[in-house]
Amino acid sequence: MAGKVFFSVTMSLDGFIAPEERRDDDVQSWMSQWMELQQWIFPLRFFRENLKLGEGGEEGRDNDIARETFERTGASVMGKRMFEAGEQAWPDEAPFHTPVFVVTHEKRDPWERPGGTAFHFVNDGIETALDQAREAAGDRDVRIAGGSATILQYVNAGLIDEFTIALSPVLFGSGIRLFEGVDAARVALKPVHAEPTQRVTHLTYAVRER
């Protein structure tokens, strides 16, 4: 049986998943905000293992959730802008270790990285990218990795089965909202699970059409 299609993001308490668009003259401020949002994940043992940062790191429920999210994922889908940012920032051994399908208008040969990550560039829409990701994932799940515009496209197309938000106790005031432009008349949510930890609250919802 095919797996689920899901996304998993960290969100500020006031609804933002990233700071305002990054400007070349303000990279340090952007990174400072982004790292504050994501601070729950950096100390985790799984994070250190996955990025080959050495031994050690915290265990516990946050670490378990990060590992479970990775292990359920058989393939990922992302937008061109997320890929372009990551292409500059990821280490040689990119952190996915599965096939990744990039939704883009650019024609490009697959880009294989050490450690099992292979980026495939899909030129004919989000549904084709998802079909290819499903085939690659087998009976594991497909993760819509981001960014927010790509996630929103899949939500509005009715192609997301569930999602998890790590609600971080920070306030941005402005930035990139996760659900800006959502088709609220079409999308309904069902709470599945809520789990607070010392750093964030993990909220999981099933998605269905109204």
mmCIF file of C-alpha atoms in Angstrom:
data_model
loop_
_atom_site.group_PDB
_atom_site.id
_atom_site.type_symbol
_atom_site.label_atom_id
_atom_site.label_comp_id
_atom_site.label_asym_id
_atom_site.label_seq_id
_atom_site.Cartn_x
_atom_site.Cartn_y
_atom_site.Cartn_z
ATOM 1 C CA MET A 1 0.000 0.000 0.000
ATOM 2 C CA ALA A 2 1.272 3.459 -0.888
ATOM 3 C CA GLY A 3 2.332 5.653 1.992
ATOM 4 C CA LYS A 4 0.986 9.037 3.033
ATOM 5 C CA VAL A 5 1.835 12.461 1.657
ATOM 6 C CA PHE A 6 2.773 14.799 4.498
ATOM 7 C CA PHE A 7 4.734 17.854 5.475
ATOM 8 C CA SER A 8 6.476 18.710 8.718
ATOM 9 C CA VAL A 9 7.595 22.238 9.599
ATOM 10 C CA THR A 10 8.525 24.446 12.517
ATOM 11 C CA MET A 11 6.286 27.483 12.986
ATOM 12 C CA SER A 12 6.467 30.533 15.236
ATOM 13 C CA LEU A 13 3.680 31.123 17.724
ATOM 14 C CA ASP A 14 2.314 33.877 15.470
ATOM 15 C CA GLY A 15 2.179 31.697 12.377
ATOM 16 C CA PHE A 16 5.420 32.168 10.422
ATOM 17 C CA ILE A 17 7.733 29.413 9.153
ATOM 18 C CA ALA A 18 10.540 31.716 7.980
ATOM 19 C CA PRO A 19 11.607 35.342 8.357
ATOM 20 C CA GLU A 20 10.877 37.916 5.660
ATOM 21 C CA GLU A 21 12.534 37.269 2.297
ATOM 22 C CA ARG A 22 16.292 37.306 2.765
ATOM 23 C CA ARG A 23 18.137 40.370 1.494
ATOM 24 C CA ASP A 24 21.791 40.198 0.514
ATOM 25 C CA ASP A 25 22.589 43.016 2.962
ATOM 26 C CA ASP A 26 20.739 41.376 5.850
ATOM 27 C CA VAL A 27 21.773 37.721 5.774
ATOM 28 C CA GLN A 28 23.005 37.721 9.375
ATOM 29 C CA SER A 29 19.690 39.000 10.742
ATOM 30 C CA TRP A 30 17.737 36.480 8.650
ATOM 31 C CA MET A 31 19.890 33.595 9.853
ATOM 32 C CA SER A 32 19.592 34.721 13.476
ATOM 33 C CA GLN A 33 15.791 34.655 13.290
ATOM 34 C CA TRP A 34 15.703 31.351 11.445
ATOM 35 C CA MET A 35 18.043 29.697 13.948
ATOM 36 C CA GLU A 36 15.932 30.962 16.864
ATOM 37 C CA LEU A 37 12.877 29.370 15.254
ATOM 38 C CA GLN A 38 14.667 26.065 14.685
ATOM 39 C CA GLN A 39 16.613 25.999 17.941
ATOM 40 C CA TRP A 40 14.781 22.922 19.242
ATOM 41 C CA ILE A 41 16.381 20.671 16.639
ATOM 42 C CA PHE A 42 20.049 21.685 16.747
ATOM 43 C CA PRO A 43 20.976 19.945 20.048
ATOM 44 C CA LEU A 44 19.419 16.608 19.054
ATOM 45 C CA ARG A 45 21.477 13.455 18.650
ATOM 46 C CA PHE A 46 19.681 12.640 15.402
ATOM 47 C CA PHE A 47 20.472 16.075 13.933
ATOM 48 C CA ARG A 48 24.157 15.631 14.734
ATOM 49 C CA GLU A 49 24.212 12.105 13.312
ATOM 50 C CA ASN A 50 22.401 13.036 10.110
ATOM 51 C CA LEU A 51 24.723 15.952 9.335
ATOM 52 C CA LYS A 52 27.835 14.055 10.435
ATOM 53 C CA LEU A 53 28.598 16.567 13.194
ATOM 54 C CA GLY A 54 30.044 13.997 15.551
ATOM 55 C CA GLU A 55 28.856 11.996 18.515
ATOM 56 C CA GLY A 56 26.700 13.202 21.372
ATOM 57 C CA GLY A 57 23.536 15.239 21.372
ATOM 58 C CA GLU A 58 20.289 15.122 23.297
ATOM 59 C CA GLU A 59 17.902 12.218 23.289
ATOM 60 C CA GLY A 60 14.274 12.272 24.374
ATOM 61 C CA ARG A 61 10.947 12.830 22.651
ATOM 62 C CA ASP A 62 12.066 15.650 20.323
ATOM 63 C CA ASN A 63 14.900 13.446 19.120
ATOM 64 C CA ASP A 64 12.520 10.509 18.619
ATOM 65 C CA ILE A 65 10.135 12.640 16.544
ATOM 66 C CA ALA A 66 12.940 13.964 14.340
ATOM 67 C CA ARG A 67 14.177 10.423 13.739
ATOM 68 C CA GLU A 68 10.673 9.056 13.106
ATOM 69 C CA THR A 69 10.033 11.792 10.523
ATOM 70 C CA PHE A 70 13.237 10.892 8.711
ATOM 71 C CA GLU A 71 12.604 7.150 8.827
ATOM 72 C CA ARG A 72 9.046 7.353 7.466
ATOM 73 C CA THR A 73 10.184 9.379 4.446
ATOM 74 C CA GLY A 74 10.900 7.400 1.279
ATOM 75 C CA ALA A 75 11.157 10.426 -1.025
ATOM 76 C CA SER A 76 10.789 14.196 -0.812
ATOM 77 C CA VAL A 77 9.388 16.954 -3.019
ATOM 78 C CA MET A 78 10.534 20.565 -2.899
ATOM 79 C CA GLY A 79 10.253 23.776 -4.864
ATOM 80 C CA LYS A 80 12.991 25.366 -6.922
ATOM 81 C CA ARG A 81 13.669 28.173 -4.437
ATOM 82 C CA MET A 82 14.202 25.791 -1.550
ATOM 83 C CA PHE A 83 16.528 23.703 -3.680
ATOM 84 C CA GLU A 84 18.551 26.718 -4.793
ATOM 85 C CA ALA A 85 19.010 27.887 -1.193
ATOM 86 C CA GLY A 86 19.916 24.389 -0.043
ATOM 87 C CA GLU A 87 22.287 23.764 -2.938
ATOM 88 C CA GLN A 88 24.495 26.488 -1.468
ATOM 89 C CA ALA A 89 24.071 25.459 2.170
ATOM 90 C CA TRP A 90 23.863 21.659 2.346
ATOM 91 C CA PRO A 91 27.042 19.675 2.906
ATOM 92 C CA ASP A 92 28.285 17.326 0.168
ATOM 93 C CA GLU A 93 26.306 14.561 1.827
ATOM 94 C CA ALA A 94 22.897 16.256 1.697
ATOM 95 C CA PRO A 95 20.631 15.408 4.672
ATOM 96 C CA PHE A 96 17.836 13.577 2.788
ATOM 97 C CA HIS A 97 19.449 10.214 1.893
ATOM 98 C CA THR A 98 16.510 9.463 -0.444
ATOM 99 C CA PRO A 99 15.375 10.654 -3.890
ATOM 100 C CA VAL A 100 14.252 14.302 -3.940
ATOM 101 C CA PHE A 101 12.010 15.683 -6.697
ATOM 102 C CA VAL A 102 12.396 19.394 -7.420
ATOM 103 C CA VAL A 103 9.421 21.184 -9.009
ATOM 104 C CA THR A 104 10.962 23.581 -11.517
ATOM 105 C CA HIS A 105 10.836 24.881 -15.076
ATOM 106 C CA GLU A 106 14.555 24.262 -15.423
ATOM 107 C CA LYS A 107 15.698 21.245 -17.408
ATOM 108 C CA ARG A 108 18.586 19.582 -15.678
ATOM 109 C CA ASP A 109 20.071 16.113 -15.360
ATOM 110 C CA PRO A 110 19.697 14.347 -11.994
ATOM 111 C CA TRP A 111 22.207 15.485 -9.391
ATOM 112 C CA GLU A 112 23.462 12.635 -7.241
ATOM 113 C CA ARG A 113 25.135 13.312 -3.925
ATOM 114 C CA PRO A 114 27.077 11.052 -1.552
ATOM 115 C CA GLY A 115 24.979 9.214 1.008
ATOM 116 C CA GLY A 116 22.010 8.275 -1.165
ATOM 117 C CA THR A 117 20.465 11.672 -1.996
ATOM 118 C CA ALA A 118 19.602 12.165 -5.675
ATOM 119 C CA PHE A 119 17.847 15.308 -6.905
ATOM 120 C CA HIS A 120 15.508 14.894 -9.882
ATOM 121 C CA PHE A 121 14.143 17.955 -11.679
ATOM 122 C CA VAL A 122 10.485 17.796 -12.723
ATOM 123 C CA ASN A 123 9.261 20.252 -15.360
ATOM 124 C CA ASP A 124 5.567 19.437 -15.680
ATOM 125 C CA GLY A 125 3.898 20.269 -12.409
ATOM 126 C CA ILE A 126 3.324 19.241 -8.817
ATOM 127 C CA GLU A 127 1.238 16.155 -9.608
ATOM 128 C CA THR A 128 3.924 14.656 -11.843
ATOM 129 C CA ALA A 129 6.532 15.330 -9.157
ATOM 130 C CA LEU A 130 4.323 13.592 -6.589
ATOM 131 C CA ASP A 131 3.701 10.613 -8.871
ATOM 132 C CA GLN A 132 7.442 10.150 -9.313
ATOM 133 C CA ALA A 133 8.049 10.566 -5.590
ATOM 134 C CA ARG A 134 5.374 7.988 -4.745
ATOM 135 C CA GLU A 135 6.961 5.493 -7.085
ATOM 136 C CA ALA A 136 10.391 6.098 -5.589
ATOM 137 C CA ALA A 137 9.097 5.916 -1.991
ATOM 138 C CA GLY A 138 7.385 2.547 -2.380
ATOM 139 C CA ASP A 139 5.407 1.820 0.785
ATOM 140 C CA ARG A 140 7.057 4.657 2.714
ATOM 141 C CA ASP A 141 5.712 8.199 2.918
ATOM 142 C CA VAL A 142 6.379 11.197 0.676
ATOM 143 C CA ARG A 143 7.375 14.404 2.412
ATOM 144 C CA ILE A 144 6.639 17.775 0.853
ATOM 145 C CA ALA A 145 9.766 19.456 2.137
ATOM 146 C CA GLY A 146 8.952 23.066 1.198
ATOM 147 C CA GLY A 147 9.114 25.902 0.851
ATOM 148 C CA SER A 148 5.831 27.410 1.903
ATOM 149 C CA ALA A 149 4.578 28.133 -1.633
ATOM 150 C CA THR A 150 5.124 24.519 -2.671
ATOM 151 C CA ILE A 151 3.446 23.187 0.467
ATOM 152 C CA LEU A 152 0.479 25.480 -0.160
ATOM 153 C CA GLN A 153 0.136 24.258 -3.747
ATOM 154 C CA TYR A 154 -0.149 20.674 -2.532
ATOM 155 C CA VAL A 155 -2.599 21.619 0.241
ATOM 156 C CA ASN A 156 -4.868 23.536 -2.145
ATOM 157 C CA ALA A 157 -4.717 20.692 -4.677
ATOM 158 C CA GLY A 158 -6.014 18.253 -2.044
ATOM 159 C CA LEU A 159 -2.850 16.169 -2.182
ATOM 160 C CA ILE A 160 -1.780 16.298 1.492
ATOM 161 C CA ASP A 161 -2.894 13.522 3.845
ATOM 162 C CA GLU A 162 -1.511 14.941 7.085
ATOM 163 C CA PHE A 163 0.985 17.397 8.506
ATOM 164 C CA THR A 164 2.876 18.128 11.690
ATOM 165 C CA ILE A 165 3.800 21.536 13.040
ATOM 166 C CA ALA A 166 6.466 21.995 15.699
ATOM 167 C CA LEU A 167 5.079 25.116 17.352
ATOM 168 C CA SER A 168 8.042 27.125 18.608
ATOM 169 C CA PRO A 169 7.675 29.683 21.441
ATOM 170 C CA VAL A 170 9.054 32.596 19.423
ATOM 171 C CA LEU A 171 7.339 35.595 17.817
ATOM 172 C CA PHE A 172 8.358 36.976 14.423
ATOM 173 C CA GLY A 173 5.822 39.756 13.905
ATOM 174 C CA SER A 174 6.246 39.358 10.148
ATOM 175 C CA GLY A 175 7.646 36.829 7.733
ATOM 176 C CA ILE A 176 6.464 33.985 5.540
ATOM 177 C CA ARG A 177 3.169 32.531 6.706
ATOM 178 C CA LEU A 178 2.523 28.834 6.262
ATOM 179 C CA PHE A 179 -1.116 29.152 5.205
ATOM 180 C CA GLU A 180 -1.092 32.488 3.371
ATOM 181 C CA GLY A 181 -3.499 31.967 0.453
ATOM 182 C CA VAL A 182 -4.935 28.623 1.620
ATOM 183 C CA ASP A 183 -8.246 27.574 0.045
ATOM 184 C CA ALA A 184 -10.065 27.487 3.373
ATOM 185 C CA ALA A 185 -13.391 26.721 1.698
ATOM 186 C CA ARG A 186 -11.950 23.432 0.463
ATOM 187 C CA VAL A 187 -9.607 22.269 3.203
ATOM 188 C CA ALA A 188 -10.748 20.825 6.556
ATOM 189 C CA LEU A 189 -8.530 19.553 9.364
ATOM 190 C CA LYS A 190 -8.916 16.849 11.975
ATOM 191 C CA PRO A 191 -6.682 16.926 15.064
ATOM 192 C CA VAL A 192 -4.702 13.702 15.374
ATOM 193 C CA HIS A 193 -2.144 14.300 18.101
ATOM 194 C CA ALA A 194 -0.684 17.026 20.295
ATOM 195 C CA GLU A 195 2.505 16.502 22.237
ATOM 196 C CA PRO A 196 4.315 19.216 24.192
ATOM 197 C CA THR A 197 8.002 18.901 24.985
ATOM 198 C CA GLN A 198 10.340 21.248 26.820
ATOM 199 C CA ARG A 199 11.081 23.244 23.653
ATOM 200 C CA VAL A 200 8.097 22.986 21.253
ATOM 201 C CA THR A 201 4.608 21.550 20.894
ATOM 202 C CA HIS A 202 4.179 18.976 18.124
ATOM 203 C CA LEU A 203 0.729 19.246 16.512
ATOM 204 C CA THR A 204 -0.448 16.667 13.963
ATOM 205 C CA TYR A 205 -3.530 17.063 11.758
ATOM 206 C CA ALA A 206 -5.191 14.923 9.128
ATOM 207 C CA VAL A 207 -6.336 16.821 6.028
ATOM 208 C CA ARG A 208 -9.605 16.209 4.182
ATOM 209 C CA GLU A 209 -11.795 18.050 1.716
ATOM 210 C CA ARG A 210 -14.837 19.913 3.053
#
